Short mmCIF file of N, CA and C in Angstrom, two decimals:
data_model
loop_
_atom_site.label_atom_id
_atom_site.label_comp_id
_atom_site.label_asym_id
_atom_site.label_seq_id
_atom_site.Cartn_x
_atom_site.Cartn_y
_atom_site.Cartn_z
N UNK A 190 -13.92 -8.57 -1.42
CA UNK A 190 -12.69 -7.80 -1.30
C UNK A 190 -12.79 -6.95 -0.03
N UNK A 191 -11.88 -6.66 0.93
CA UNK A 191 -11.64 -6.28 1.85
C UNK A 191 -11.47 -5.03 1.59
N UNK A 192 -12.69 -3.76 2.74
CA UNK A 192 -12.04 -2.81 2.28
C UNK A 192 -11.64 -1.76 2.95
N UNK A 193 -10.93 -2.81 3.81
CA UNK A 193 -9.49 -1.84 4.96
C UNK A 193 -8.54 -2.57 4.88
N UNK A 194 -7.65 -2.27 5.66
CA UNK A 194 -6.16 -2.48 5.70
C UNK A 194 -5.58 -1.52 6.57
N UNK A 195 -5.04 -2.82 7.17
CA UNK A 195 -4.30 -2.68 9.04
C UNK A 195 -2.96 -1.99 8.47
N UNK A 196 -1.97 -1.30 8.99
CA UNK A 196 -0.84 -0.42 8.75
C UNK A 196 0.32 -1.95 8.65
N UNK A 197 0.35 -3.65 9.55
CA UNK A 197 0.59 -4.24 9.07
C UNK A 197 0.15 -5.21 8.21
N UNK A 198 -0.95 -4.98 7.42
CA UNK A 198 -1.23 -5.81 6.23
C UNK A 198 -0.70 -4.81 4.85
N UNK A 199 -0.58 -3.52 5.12
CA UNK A 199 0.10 -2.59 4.46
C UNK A 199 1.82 -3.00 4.14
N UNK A 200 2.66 -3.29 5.22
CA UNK A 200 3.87 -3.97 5.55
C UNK A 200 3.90 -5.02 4.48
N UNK A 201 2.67 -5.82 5.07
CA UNK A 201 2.91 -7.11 4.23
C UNK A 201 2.90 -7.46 3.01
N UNK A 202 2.22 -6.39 2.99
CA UNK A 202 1.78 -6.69 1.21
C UNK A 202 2.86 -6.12 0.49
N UNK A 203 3.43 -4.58 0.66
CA UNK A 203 4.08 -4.43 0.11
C UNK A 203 5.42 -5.35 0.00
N UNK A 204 5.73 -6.00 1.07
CA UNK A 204 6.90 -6.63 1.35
C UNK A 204 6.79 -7.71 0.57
N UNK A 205 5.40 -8.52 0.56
CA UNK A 205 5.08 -9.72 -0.27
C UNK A 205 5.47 -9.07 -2.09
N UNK A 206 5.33 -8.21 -2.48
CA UNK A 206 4.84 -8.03 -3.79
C UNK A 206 6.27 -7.16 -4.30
N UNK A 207 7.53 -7.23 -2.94
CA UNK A 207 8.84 -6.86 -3.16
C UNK A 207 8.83 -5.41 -3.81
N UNK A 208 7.76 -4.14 -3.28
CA UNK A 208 7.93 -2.97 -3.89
C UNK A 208 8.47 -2.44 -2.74
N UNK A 209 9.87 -1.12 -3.03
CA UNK A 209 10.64 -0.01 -2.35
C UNK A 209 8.91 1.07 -2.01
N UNK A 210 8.87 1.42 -0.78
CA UNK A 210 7.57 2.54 -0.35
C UNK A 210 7.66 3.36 -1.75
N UNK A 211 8.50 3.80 -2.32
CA UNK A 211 8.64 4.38 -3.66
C UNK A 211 7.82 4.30 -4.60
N UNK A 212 7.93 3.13 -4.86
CA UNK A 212 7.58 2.04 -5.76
C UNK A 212 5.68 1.77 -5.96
N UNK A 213 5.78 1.00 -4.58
CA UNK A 213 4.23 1.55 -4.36
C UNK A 213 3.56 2.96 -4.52
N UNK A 214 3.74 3.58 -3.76
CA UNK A 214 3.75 4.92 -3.62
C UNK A 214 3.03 5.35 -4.80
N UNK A 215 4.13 5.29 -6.32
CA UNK A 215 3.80 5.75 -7.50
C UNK A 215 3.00 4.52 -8.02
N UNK A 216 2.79 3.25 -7.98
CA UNK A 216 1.57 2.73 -8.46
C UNK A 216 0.48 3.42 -7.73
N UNK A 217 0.61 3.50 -6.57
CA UNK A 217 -1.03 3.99 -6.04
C UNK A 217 -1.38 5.37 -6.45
N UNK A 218 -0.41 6.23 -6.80
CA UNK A 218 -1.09 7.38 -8.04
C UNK A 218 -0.02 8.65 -6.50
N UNK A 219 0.57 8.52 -5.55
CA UNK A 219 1.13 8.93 -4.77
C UNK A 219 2.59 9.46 -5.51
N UNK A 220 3.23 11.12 -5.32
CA UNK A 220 4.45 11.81 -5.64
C UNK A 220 5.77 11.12 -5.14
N UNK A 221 5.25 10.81 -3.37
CA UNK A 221 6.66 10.29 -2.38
C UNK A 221 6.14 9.16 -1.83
N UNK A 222 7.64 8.79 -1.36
CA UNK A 222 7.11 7.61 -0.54
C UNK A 222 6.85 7.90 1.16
N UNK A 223 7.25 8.98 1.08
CA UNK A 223 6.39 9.36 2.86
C UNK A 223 5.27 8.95 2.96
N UNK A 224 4.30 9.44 2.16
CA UNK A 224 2.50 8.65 2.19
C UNK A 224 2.46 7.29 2.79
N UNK A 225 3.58 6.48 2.02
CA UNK A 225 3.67 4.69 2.48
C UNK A 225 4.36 4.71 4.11
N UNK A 226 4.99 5.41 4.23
CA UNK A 226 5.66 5.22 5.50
C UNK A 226 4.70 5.88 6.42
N UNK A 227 3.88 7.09 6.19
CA UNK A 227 2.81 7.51 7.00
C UNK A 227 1.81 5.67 7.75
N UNK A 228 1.30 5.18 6.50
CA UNK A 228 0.58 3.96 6.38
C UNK A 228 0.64 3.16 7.06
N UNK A 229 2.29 2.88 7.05
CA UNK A 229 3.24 1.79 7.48
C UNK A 229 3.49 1.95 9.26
N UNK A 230 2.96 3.27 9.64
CA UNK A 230 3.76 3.80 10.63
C UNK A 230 2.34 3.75 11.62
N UNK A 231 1.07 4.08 10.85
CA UNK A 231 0.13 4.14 11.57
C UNK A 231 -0.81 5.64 11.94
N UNK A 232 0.59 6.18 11.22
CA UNK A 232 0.36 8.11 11.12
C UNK A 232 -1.17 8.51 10.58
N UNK A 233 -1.19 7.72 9.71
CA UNK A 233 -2.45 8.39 8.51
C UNK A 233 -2.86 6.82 8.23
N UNK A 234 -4.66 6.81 8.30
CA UNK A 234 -5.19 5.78 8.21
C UNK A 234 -5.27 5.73 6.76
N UNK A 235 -5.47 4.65 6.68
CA UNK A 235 -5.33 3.58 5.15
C UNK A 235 -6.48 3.60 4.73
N UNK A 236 -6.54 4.80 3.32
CA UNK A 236 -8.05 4.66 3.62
C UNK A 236 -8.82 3.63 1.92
N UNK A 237 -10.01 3.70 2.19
CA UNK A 237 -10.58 2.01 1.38
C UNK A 237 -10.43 2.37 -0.14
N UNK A 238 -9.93 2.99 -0.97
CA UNK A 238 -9.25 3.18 -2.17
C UNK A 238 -7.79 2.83 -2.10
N UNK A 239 -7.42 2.89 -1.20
CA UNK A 239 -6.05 2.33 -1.27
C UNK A 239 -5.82 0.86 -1.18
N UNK A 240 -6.91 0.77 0.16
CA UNK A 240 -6.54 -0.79 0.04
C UNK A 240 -7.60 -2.10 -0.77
N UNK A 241 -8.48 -0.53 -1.57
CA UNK A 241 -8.76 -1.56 -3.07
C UNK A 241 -7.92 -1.90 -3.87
N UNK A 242 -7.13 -0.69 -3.98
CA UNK A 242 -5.73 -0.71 -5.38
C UNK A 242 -4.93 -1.65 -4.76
N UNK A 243 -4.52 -1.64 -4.05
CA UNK A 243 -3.37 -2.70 -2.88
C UNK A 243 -3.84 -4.36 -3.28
N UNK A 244 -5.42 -4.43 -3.22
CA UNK A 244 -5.99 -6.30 -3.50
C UNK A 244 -5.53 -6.40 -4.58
N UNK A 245 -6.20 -5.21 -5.55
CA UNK A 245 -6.42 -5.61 -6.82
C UNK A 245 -5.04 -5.53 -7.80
N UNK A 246 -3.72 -5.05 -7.30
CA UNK A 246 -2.52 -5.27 -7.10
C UNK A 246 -2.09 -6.56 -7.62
N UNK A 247 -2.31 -6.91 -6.23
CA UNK A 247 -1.93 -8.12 -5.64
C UNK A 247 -2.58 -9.73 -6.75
N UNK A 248 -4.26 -9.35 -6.74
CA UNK A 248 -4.62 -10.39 -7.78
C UNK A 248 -4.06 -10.05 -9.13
N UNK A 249 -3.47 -8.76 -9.62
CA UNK A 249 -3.31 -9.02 -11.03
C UNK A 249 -1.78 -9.37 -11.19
N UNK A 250 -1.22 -9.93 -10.15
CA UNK A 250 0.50 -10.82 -9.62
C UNK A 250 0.17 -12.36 -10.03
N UNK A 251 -1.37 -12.87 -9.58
CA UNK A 251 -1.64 -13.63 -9.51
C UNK A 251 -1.18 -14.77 -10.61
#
């Protein structure tokens, strides 16, 4: 498991897995969705708890 994540593999994923920054946001344990757009934007690095929750996301879609 990968444990970074580029501001567009952040994009992607969320976009792949069809969540509003919102949306994510409050799965990843986050109040707003500014945090995701920080991410998304490049503002604030992505850091490796996030983009554990983000894989492990993603495999339980699977």
């Amino acid at each position: 498991m990968k444990a970074t994540m580029s501001k567009d593999e952040m994009y992607e994923f969320r976009q792949s897995m069809g969540l509003t920054q919102q949306k994510l946001a409050h799965l990843l344990g986050y109040s707003h969705r500014s945090i995701i757009a920080h991410f998304e934007s490049g503002n604030k690095t992505i850091n490796p708890r996030v983009a554990m929750l983000c894989h492990l996301l993603k495999e339980k879609q699977k």
